[in-house]
Every structure is written in structure tokens, then in C-alpha cells.
PDB file of C-alpha atoms and ligand atoms in Angstrom:
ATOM      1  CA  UNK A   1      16.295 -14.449   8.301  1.00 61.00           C
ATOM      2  CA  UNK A   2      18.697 -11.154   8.706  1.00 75.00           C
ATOM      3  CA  UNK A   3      17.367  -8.365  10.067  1.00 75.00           C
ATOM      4  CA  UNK A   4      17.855  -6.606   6.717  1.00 73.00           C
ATOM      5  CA  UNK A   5      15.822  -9.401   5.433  1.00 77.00           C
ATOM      6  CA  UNK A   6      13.127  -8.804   7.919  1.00 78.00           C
ATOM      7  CA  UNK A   7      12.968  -5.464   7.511  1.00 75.00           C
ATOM      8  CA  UNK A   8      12.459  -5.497   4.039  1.00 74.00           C
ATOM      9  CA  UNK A   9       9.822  -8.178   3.708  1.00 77.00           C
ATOM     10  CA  UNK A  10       8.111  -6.158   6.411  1.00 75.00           C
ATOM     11  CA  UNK A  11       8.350  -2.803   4.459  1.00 73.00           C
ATOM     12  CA  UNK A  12       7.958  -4.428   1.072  1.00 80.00           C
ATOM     13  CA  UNK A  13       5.572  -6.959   1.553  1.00 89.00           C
ATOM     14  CA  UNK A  14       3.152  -5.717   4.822  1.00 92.00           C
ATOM     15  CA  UNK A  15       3.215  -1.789   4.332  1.00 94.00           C
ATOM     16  CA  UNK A  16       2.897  -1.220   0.859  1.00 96.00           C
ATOM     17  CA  UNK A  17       0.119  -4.367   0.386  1.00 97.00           C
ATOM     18  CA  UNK A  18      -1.568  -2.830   3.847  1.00 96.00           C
ATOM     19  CA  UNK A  19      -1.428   0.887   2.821  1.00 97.00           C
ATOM     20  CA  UNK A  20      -2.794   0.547  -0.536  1.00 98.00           C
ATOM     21  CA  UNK A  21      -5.714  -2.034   0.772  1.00 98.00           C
ATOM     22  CA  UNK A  22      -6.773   0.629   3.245  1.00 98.00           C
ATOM     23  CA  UNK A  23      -6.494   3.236   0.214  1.00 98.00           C
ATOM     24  CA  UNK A  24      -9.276   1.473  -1.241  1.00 98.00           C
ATOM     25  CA  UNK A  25     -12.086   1.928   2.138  1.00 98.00           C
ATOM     26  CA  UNK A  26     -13.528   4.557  -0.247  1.00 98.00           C
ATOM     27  CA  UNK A  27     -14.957   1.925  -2.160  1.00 98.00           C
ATOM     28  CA  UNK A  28     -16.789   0.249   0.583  1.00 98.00           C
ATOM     29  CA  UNK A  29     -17.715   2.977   2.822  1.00 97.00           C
ATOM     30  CA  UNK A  30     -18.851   6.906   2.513  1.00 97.00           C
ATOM     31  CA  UNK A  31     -16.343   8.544   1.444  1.00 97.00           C
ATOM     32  CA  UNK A  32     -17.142  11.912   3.333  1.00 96.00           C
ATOM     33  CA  UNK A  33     -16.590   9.646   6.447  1.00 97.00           C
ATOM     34  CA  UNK A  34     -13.622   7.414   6.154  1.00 97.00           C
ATOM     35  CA  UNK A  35     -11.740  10.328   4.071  1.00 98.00           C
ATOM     36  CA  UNK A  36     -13.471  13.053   5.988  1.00 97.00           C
ATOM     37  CA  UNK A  37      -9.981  14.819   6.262  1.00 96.00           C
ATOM     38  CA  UNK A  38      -9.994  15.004   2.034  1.00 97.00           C
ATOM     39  CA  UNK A  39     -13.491  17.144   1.750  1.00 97.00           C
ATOM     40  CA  UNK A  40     -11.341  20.109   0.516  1.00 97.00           C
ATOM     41  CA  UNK A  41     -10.332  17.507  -2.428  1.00 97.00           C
ATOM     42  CA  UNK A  42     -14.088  16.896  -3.237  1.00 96.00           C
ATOM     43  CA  UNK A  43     -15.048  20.020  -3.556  1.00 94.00           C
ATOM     44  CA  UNK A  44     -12.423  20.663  -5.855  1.00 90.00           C
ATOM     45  CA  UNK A  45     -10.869  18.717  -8.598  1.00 96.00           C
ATOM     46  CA  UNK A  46     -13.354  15.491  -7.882  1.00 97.00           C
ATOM     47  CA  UNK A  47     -12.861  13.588 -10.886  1.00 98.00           C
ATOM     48  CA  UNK A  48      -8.546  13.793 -10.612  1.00 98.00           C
ATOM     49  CA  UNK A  49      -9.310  13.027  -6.817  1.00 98.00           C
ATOM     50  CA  UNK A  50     -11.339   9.670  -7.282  1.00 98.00           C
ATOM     51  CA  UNK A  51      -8.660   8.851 -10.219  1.00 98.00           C
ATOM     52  CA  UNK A  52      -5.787   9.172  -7.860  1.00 98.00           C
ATOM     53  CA  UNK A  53      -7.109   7.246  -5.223  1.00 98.00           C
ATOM     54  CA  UNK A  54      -8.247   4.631  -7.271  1.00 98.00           C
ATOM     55  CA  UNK A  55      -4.673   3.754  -9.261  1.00 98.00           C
ATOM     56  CA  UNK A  56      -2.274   5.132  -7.137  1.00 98.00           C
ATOM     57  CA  UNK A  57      -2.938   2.173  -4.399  1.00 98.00           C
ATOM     58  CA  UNK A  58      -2.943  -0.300  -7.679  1.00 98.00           C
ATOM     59  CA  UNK A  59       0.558   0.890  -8.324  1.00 98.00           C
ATOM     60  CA  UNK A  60       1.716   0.502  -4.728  1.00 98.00           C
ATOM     61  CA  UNK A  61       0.304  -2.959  -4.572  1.00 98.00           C
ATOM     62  CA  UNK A  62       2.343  -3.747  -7.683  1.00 97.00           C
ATOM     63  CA  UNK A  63       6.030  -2.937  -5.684  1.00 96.00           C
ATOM     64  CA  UNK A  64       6.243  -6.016  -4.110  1.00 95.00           C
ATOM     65  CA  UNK A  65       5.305  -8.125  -6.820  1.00 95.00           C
ATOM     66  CA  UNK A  66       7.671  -6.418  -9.357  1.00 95.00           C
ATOM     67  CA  UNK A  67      10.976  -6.441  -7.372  1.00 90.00           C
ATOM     68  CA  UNK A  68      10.422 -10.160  -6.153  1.00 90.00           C
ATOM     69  CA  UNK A  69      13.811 -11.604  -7.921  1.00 89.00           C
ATOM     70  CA  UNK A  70      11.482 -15.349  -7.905  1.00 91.00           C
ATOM     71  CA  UNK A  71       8.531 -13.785  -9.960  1.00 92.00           C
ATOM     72  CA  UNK A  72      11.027 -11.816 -12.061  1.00 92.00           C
ATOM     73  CA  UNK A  73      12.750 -15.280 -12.883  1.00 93.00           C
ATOM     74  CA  UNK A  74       9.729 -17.539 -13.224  1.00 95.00           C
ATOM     75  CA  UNK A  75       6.972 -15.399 -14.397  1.00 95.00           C
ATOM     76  CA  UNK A  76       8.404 -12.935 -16.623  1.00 95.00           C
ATOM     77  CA  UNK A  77       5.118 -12.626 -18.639  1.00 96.00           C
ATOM     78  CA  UNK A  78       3.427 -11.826 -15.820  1.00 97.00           C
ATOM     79  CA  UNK A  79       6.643  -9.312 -14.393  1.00 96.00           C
ATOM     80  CA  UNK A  80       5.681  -7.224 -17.720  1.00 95.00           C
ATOM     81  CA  UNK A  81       1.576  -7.359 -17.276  1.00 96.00           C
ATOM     82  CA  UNK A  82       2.087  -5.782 -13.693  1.00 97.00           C
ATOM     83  CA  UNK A  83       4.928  -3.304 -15.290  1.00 97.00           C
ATOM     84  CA  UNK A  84       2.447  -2.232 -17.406  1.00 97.00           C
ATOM     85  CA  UNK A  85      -0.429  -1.971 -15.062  1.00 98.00           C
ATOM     86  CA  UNK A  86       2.041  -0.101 -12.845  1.00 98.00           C
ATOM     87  CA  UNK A  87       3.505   2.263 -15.246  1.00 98.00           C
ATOM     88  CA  UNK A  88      -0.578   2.964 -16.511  1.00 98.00           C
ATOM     89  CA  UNK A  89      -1.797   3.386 -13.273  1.00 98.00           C
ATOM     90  CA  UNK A  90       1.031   6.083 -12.358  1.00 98.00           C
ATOM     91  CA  UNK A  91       0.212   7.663 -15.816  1.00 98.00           C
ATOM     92  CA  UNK A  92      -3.276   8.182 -14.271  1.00 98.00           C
ATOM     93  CA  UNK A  93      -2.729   8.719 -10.728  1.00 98.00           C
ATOM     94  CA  UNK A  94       0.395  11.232 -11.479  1.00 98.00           C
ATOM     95  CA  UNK A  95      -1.170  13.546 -13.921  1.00 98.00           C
ATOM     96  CA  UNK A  96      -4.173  13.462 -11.228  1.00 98.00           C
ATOM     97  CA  UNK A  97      -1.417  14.246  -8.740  1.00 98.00           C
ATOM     98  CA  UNK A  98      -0.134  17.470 -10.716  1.00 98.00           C
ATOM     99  CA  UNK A  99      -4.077  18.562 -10.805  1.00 98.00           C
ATOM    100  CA  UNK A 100      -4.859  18.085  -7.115  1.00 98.00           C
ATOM    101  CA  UNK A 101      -1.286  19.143  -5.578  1.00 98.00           C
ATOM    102  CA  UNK A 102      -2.233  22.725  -6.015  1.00 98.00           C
ATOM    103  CA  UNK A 103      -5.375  22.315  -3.550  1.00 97.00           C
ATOM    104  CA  UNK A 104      -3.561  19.879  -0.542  1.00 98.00           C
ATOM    105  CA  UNK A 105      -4.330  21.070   2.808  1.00 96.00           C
ATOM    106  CA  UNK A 106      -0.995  22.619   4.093  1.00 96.00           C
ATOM    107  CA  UNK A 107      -0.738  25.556   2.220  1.00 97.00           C
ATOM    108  CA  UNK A 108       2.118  26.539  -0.892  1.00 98.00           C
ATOM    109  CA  UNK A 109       5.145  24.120   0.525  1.00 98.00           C
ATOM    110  CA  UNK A 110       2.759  21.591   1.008  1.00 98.00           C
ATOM    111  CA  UNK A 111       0.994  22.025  -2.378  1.00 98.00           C
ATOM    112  CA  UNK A 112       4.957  22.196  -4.185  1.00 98.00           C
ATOM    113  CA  UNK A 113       5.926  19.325  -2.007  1.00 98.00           C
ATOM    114  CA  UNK A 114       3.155  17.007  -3.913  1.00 98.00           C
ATOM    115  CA  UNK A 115       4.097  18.693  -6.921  1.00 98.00           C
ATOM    116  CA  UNK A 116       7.158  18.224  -7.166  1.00 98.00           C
ATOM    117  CA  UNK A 117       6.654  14.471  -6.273  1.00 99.00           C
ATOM    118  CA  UNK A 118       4.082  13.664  -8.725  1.00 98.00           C
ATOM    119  CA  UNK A 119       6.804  15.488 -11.644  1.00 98.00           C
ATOM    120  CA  UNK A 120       9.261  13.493 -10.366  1.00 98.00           C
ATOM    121  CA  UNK A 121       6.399  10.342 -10.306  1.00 99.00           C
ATOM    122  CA  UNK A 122       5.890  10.965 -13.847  1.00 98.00           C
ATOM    123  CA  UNK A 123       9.682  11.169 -15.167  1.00 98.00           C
ATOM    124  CA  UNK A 124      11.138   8.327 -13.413  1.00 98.00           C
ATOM    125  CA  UNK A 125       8.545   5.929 -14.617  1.00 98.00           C
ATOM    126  CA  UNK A 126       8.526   7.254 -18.095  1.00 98.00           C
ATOM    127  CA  UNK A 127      11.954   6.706 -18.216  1.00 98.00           C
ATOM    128  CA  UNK A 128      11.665   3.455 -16.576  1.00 98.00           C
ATOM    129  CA  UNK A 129       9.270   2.111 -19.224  1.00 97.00           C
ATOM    130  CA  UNK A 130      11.051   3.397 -22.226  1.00 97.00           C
ATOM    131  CA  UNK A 131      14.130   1.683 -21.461  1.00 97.00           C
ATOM    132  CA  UNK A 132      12.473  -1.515 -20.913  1.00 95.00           C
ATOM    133  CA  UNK A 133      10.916  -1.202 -23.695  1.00 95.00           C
ATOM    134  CA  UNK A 134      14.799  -0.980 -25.798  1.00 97.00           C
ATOM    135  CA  UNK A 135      15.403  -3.357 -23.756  1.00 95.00           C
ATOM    136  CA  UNK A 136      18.365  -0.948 -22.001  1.00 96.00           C
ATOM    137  CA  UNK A 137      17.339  -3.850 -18.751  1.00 94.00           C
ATOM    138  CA  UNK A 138      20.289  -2.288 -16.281  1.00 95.00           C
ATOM    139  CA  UNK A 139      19.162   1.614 -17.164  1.00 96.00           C
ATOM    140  CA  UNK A 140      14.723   0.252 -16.682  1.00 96.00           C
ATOM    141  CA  UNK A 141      16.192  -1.104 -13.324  1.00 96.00           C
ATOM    142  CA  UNK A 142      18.022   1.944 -12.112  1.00 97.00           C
ATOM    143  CA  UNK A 143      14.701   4.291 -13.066  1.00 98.00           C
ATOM    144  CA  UNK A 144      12.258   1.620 -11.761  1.00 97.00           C
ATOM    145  CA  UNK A 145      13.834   1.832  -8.435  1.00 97.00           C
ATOM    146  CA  UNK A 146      13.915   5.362  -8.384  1.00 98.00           C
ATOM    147  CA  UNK A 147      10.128   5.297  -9.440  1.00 98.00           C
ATOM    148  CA  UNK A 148       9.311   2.818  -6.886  1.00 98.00           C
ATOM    149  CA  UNK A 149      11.032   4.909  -4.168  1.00 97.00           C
ATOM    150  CA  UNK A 150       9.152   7.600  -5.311  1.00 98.00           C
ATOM    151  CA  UNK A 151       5.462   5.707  -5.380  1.00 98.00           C
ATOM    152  CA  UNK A 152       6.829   4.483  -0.955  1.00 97.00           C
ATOM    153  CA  UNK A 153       5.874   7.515  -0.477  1.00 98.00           C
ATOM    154  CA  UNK A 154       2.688   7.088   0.115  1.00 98.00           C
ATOM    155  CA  UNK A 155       3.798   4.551   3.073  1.00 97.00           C
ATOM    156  CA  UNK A 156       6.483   6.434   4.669  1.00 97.00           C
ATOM    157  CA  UNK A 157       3.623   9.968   4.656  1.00 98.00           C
ATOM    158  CA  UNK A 158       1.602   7.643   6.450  1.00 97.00           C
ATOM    159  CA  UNK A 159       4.474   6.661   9.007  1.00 96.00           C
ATOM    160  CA  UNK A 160       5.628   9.937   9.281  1.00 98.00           C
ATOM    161  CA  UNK A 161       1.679  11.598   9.939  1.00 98.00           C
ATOM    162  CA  UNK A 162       1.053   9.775  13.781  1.00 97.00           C
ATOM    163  CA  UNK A 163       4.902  10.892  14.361  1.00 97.00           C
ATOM    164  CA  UNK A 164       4.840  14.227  13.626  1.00 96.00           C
ATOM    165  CA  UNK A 165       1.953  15.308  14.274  1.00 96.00           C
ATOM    166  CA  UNK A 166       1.425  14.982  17.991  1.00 97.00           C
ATOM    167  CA  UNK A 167       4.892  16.679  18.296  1.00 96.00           C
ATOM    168  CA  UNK A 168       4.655  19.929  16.444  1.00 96.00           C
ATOM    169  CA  UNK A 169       0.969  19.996  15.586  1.00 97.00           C
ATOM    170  CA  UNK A 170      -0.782  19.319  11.561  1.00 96.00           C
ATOM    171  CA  UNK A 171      -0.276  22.841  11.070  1.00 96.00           C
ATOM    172  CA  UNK A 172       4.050  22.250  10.953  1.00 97.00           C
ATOM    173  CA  UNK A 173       3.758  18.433  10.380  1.00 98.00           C
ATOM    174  CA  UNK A 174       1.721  18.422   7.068  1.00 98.00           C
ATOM    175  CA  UNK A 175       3.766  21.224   4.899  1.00 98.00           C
ATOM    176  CA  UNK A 176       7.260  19.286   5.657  1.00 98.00           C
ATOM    177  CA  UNK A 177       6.304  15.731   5.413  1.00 98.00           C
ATOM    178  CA  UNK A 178       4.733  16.791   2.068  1.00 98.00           C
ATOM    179  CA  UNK A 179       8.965  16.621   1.468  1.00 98.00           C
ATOM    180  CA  UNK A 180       9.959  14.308   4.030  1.00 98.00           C
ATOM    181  CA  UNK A 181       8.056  11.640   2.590  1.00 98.00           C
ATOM    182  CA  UNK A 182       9.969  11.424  -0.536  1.00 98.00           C
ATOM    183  CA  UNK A 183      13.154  12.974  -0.351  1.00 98.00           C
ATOM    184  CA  UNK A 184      14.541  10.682   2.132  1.00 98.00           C
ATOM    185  CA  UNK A 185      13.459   8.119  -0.323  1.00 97.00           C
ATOM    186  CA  UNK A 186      15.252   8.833  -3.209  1.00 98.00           C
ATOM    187  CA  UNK A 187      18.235   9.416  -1.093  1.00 98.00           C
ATOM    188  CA  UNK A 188      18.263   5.787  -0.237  1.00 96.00           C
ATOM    189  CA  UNK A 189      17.915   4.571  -3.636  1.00 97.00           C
ATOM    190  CA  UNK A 190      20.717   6.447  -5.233  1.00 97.00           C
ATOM    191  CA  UNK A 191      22.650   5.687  -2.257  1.00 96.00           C
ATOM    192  CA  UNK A 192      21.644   2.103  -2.810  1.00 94.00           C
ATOM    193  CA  UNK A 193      22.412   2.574  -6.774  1.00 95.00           C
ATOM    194  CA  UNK A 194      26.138   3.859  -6.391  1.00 94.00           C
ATOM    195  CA  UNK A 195      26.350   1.508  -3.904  1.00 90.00           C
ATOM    196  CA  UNK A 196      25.508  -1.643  -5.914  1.00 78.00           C
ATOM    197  CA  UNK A 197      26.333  -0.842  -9.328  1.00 73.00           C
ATOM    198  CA  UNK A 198      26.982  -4.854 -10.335  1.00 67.00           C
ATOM    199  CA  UNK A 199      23.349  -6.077  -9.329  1.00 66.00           C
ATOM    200  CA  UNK A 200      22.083  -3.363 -12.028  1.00 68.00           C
ATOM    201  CA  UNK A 201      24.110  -5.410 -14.497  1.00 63.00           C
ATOM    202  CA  UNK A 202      23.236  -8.877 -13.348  1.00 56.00           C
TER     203      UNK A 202
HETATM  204  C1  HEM B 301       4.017   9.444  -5.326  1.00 95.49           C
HETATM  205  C2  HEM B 301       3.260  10.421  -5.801  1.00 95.49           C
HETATM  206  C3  HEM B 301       2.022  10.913  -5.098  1.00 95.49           C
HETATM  207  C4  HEM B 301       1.609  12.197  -5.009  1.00 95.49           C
HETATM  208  C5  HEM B 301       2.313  13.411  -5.571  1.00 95.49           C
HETATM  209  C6  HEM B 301       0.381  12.222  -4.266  1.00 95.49           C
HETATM  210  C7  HEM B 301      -0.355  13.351  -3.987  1.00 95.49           C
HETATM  211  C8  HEM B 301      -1.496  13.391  -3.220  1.00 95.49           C
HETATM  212  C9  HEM B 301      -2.190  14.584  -2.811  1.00 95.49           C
HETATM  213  C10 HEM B 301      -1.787  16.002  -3.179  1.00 95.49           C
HETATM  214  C11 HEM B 301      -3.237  14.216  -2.068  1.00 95.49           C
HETATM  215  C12 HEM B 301      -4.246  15.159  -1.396  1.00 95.49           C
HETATM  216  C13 HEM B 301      -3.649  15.624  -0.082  1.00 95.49           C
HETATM  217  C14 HEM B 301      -4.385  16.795   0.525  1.00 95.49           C
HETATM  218  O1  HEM B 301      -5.315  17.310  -0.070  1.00 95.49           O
HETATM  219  O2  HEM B 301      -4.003  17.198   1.635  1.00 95.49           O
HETATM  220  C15 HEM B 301      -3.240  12.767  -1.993  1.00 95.49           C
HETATM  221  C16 HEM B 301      -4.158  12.026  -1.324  1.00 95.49           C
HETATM  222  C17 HEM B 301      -4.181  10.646  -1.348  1.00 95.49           C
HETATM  223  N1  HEM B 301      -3.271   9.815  -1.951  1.00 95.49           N
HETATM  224 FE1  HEM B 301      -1.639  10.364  -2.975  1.00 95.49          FE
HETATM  225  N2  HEM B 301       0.065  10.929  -3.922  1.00 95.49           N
HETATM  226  C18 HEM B 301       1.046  10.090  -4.405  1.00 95.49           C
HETATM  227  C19 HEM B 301       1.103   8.721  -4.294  1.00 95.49           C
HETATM  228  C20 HEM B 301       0.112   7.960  -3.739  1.00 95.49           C
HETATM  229  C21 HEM B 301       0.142   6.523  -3.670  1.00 95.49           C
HETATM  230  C22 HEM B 301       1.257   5.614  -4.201  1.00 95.49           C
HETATM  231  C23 HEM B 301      -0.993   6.139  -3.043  1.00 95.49           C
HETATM  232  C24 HEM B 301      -1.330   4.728  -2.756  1.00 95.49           C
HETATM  233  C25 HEM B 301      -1.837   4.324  -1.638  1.00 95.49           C
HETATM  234  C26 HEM B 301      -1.770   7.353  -2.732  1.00 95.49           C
HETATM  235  C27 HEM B 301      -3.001   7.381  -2.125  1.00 95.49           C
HETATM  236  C28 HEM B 301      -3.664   8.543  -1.730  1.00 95.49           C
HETATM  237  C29 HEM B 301      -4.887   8.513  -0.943  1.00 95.49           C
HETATM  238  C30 HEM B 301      -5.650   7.290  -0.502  1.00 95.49           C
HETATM  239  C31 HEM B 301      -5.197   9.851  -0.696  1.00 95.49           C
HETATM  240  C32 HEM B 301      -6.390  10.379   0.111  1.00 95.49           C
HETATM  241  C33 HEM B 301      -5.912  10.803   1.484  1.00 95.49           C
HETATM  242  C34 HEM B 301      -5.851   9.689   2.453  1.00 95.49           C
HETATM  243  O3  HEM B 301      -6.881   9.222   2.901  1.00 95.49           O
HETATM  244  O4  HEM B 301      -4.723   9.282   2.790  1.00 95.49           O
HETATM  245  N3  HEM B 301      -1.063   8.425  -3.177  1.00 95.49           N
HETATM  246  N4  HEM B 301      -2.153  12.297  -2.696  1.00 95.49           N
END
């Protein structure tokens, strides 16, 4: 296995299926103790809340799955029942996104940060799904992995949280990585996209 390989079966496979798992402890345990950091969410916008933490993880756990070239080739019923749970689930949890972004801890560039992302959330799946459905396959690849880079967010946030916040304090941390975790993201994938044009076309 190359490290690349490695790397990506880690990241793919481990973080995504792990994050969005431990997304879920809200459904086996009080919420005002394993999310006791998210009170400010409660008391807000509850109903978007619970809706966004409830299908944002299903749309995570659907990453690995969907860009699995074996499933893709052997299962493609099945690749289109998880592109359509995925693409539903971001319907849900991104509108809930654009409701709750305005009350994140953080402050304003936290609360644009989110907002941004779950615009951006929104679009690139849209897009995604409407090509596959005209069957336009190498344009529904190009926005699915821009989508999907998008929806990593939520596992590179929680990478970047125990980094930066030690350093410079939640206070700093919070309001940037509310940009850091998705910017760098879709950085990668359009690098990866001009990079790569021919597997788009395969
Ligand atoms: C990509 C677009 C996304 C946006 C714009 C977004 C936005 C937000 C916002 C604004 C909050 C509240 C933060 C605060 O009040 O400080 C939040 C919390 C949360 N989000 Fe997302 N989110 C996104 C994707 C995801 C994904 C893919 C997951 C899947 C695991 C997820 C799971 C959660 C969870 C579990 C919380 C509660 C906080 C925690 O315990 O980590 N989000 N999100």
C-alpha cells in the first residue's frame, strides 16, 4: 500500500465513518452533557439544530461509500440510493446550516464562516445532482467532489479544534477555523480537478 493509499483509506474510510458515528452520541446520551458546548444552539433555533445533527453525519458516512471506484462499478443501484440519501440529507442539514450559522459561538466571522459553507454546501450538491440526473457523468463528478470536500469539513474542524486551540486560545481558534476548515478543502479539490482532468472523463 502507498502512502497516498494509506492516507486516504485512513482519511476516507476511519475519519469520516468515526466523526459522523460520534455525531450521533446525542442519540444515546443527554444531550446537554455530551454536546454541553452547543447549549447556545438549544436555546435557539432547536428544531434546525437537532435536523443538522441528525443528517449531516448521514451524509458524511455516505463519502466513503460513494467514491469507492468497486461499489461504483458493481453496485451502481445502490451508488444512486446513497447519492440520493446524500444529496437529501445535505438538503436538510444545509438549509439547517444557513438557520443556525447566524447563532455559532465565535462571533460574526465565525457565524459568516458557517455561512458561507453551508451556501456553498447547498450549490455544489445541487449542481452535483442535477447533472447526474442529465446524465452530464464527468460535470456530477467534478461538483460531487467539490460537495464532498465541502461536507470533510466537518472532519478537518474537528482536527483543526485540539490544534488550535491550546495554541492561541477558543476565543482566536474558533472564528478562523470556522474558514480553515473548508477553504483548504476546496483548494485541494480544484487543485486535484485541473490536475486530473482525464479521470473526470473515464
Ligand atoms: C459542511 C457544511 C456544514 C456547516 C455549514 C455546518 C455548520 C454548523 C454550525 C454552525 C454548527 C454550530 C456551531 C456553533 O454553534 O458553534 C454545527 C454544529 C455541528 N455540526 Fe455542522 N456543519 C456542516 C457540516 C457538518 C457535517 C458534515 C457534520 C457531520 C458530522 C456536522 C455535524 C455537526 C455536529 C455534530 C454539530 C454539533 C457540535 C459538535 O458536537 O461538534 N456538521 N455545524
Amino acid at each position: 500500500m502507498t502512502l497516498l493509499a494509506f492516507y486516504r483509506y485512513v482519511f476516507l474510510w476511519f475519519l469520516t465513518l468515526g466523526v459522523a458515528l460520534a455525531s450521533w452520541r446525542f442519540l444515546v446520551a443527554d444531550i446537554t452533557v455530551v454536546m454541553s458546548a452547543m447549549m447556545h444552539q438549544l436555546q435557539g433555533a432547536k428544531g434546525a439544530f437537532y435536523a443538522h445533527i441528525f443528517f449531516a453525519p448521514i451524509a458524511l458516512a455516505m463519502v466513503p461509500f460513494q467514491f469507492s471506484q468497486k461499489l461504483r462499478a458493481n453496485r451502481p443501484g445502490l451508488h444512486r440510493w446513497m447519492g440520493r440519501t446524500y444529496g437529501m440529507s445535505i438538503l436538510i442539514a444545509g438549509v439547517a446550516g444557513l438557520i443556525i450559522a447566524p447563532n455559532a459561538d465565535g462571533g460574526l466571522f465565525a457565524a459568516t464562516g458557517f455561512f458561507v459553507l453551508s451556501v456553498l454546501w447547498l450549490v455544489t450538491t445541487v449542481l452535483a445532482v442535477w447533472h447526474a440526473l442529465n446524465r452530464r457523468i464527468p460535470q456530477h463528478r467534478k461538483w460531487m467532489i467539490r460537495s464532498a470536500a465541502l461536507t470533510l469539513a466537518a472532519v478537518t474542524l474537528r482536527l483543526q479544534l485540539p490544534l488550535g486551540v491550546p495554541v492561541v486560545g477558543f476565543e482566536f481558534a474558533y472564528p478562523v477555523i470556522a474558514w480553515t476548515c473548508w477553504v483548504p478543502n476546496l483548494i485541494v479539490a480544484e487543485w486535484w480537478l485541473r490536475r486530473r482532468p482525464a479521470a473526470l472523463a473515464a
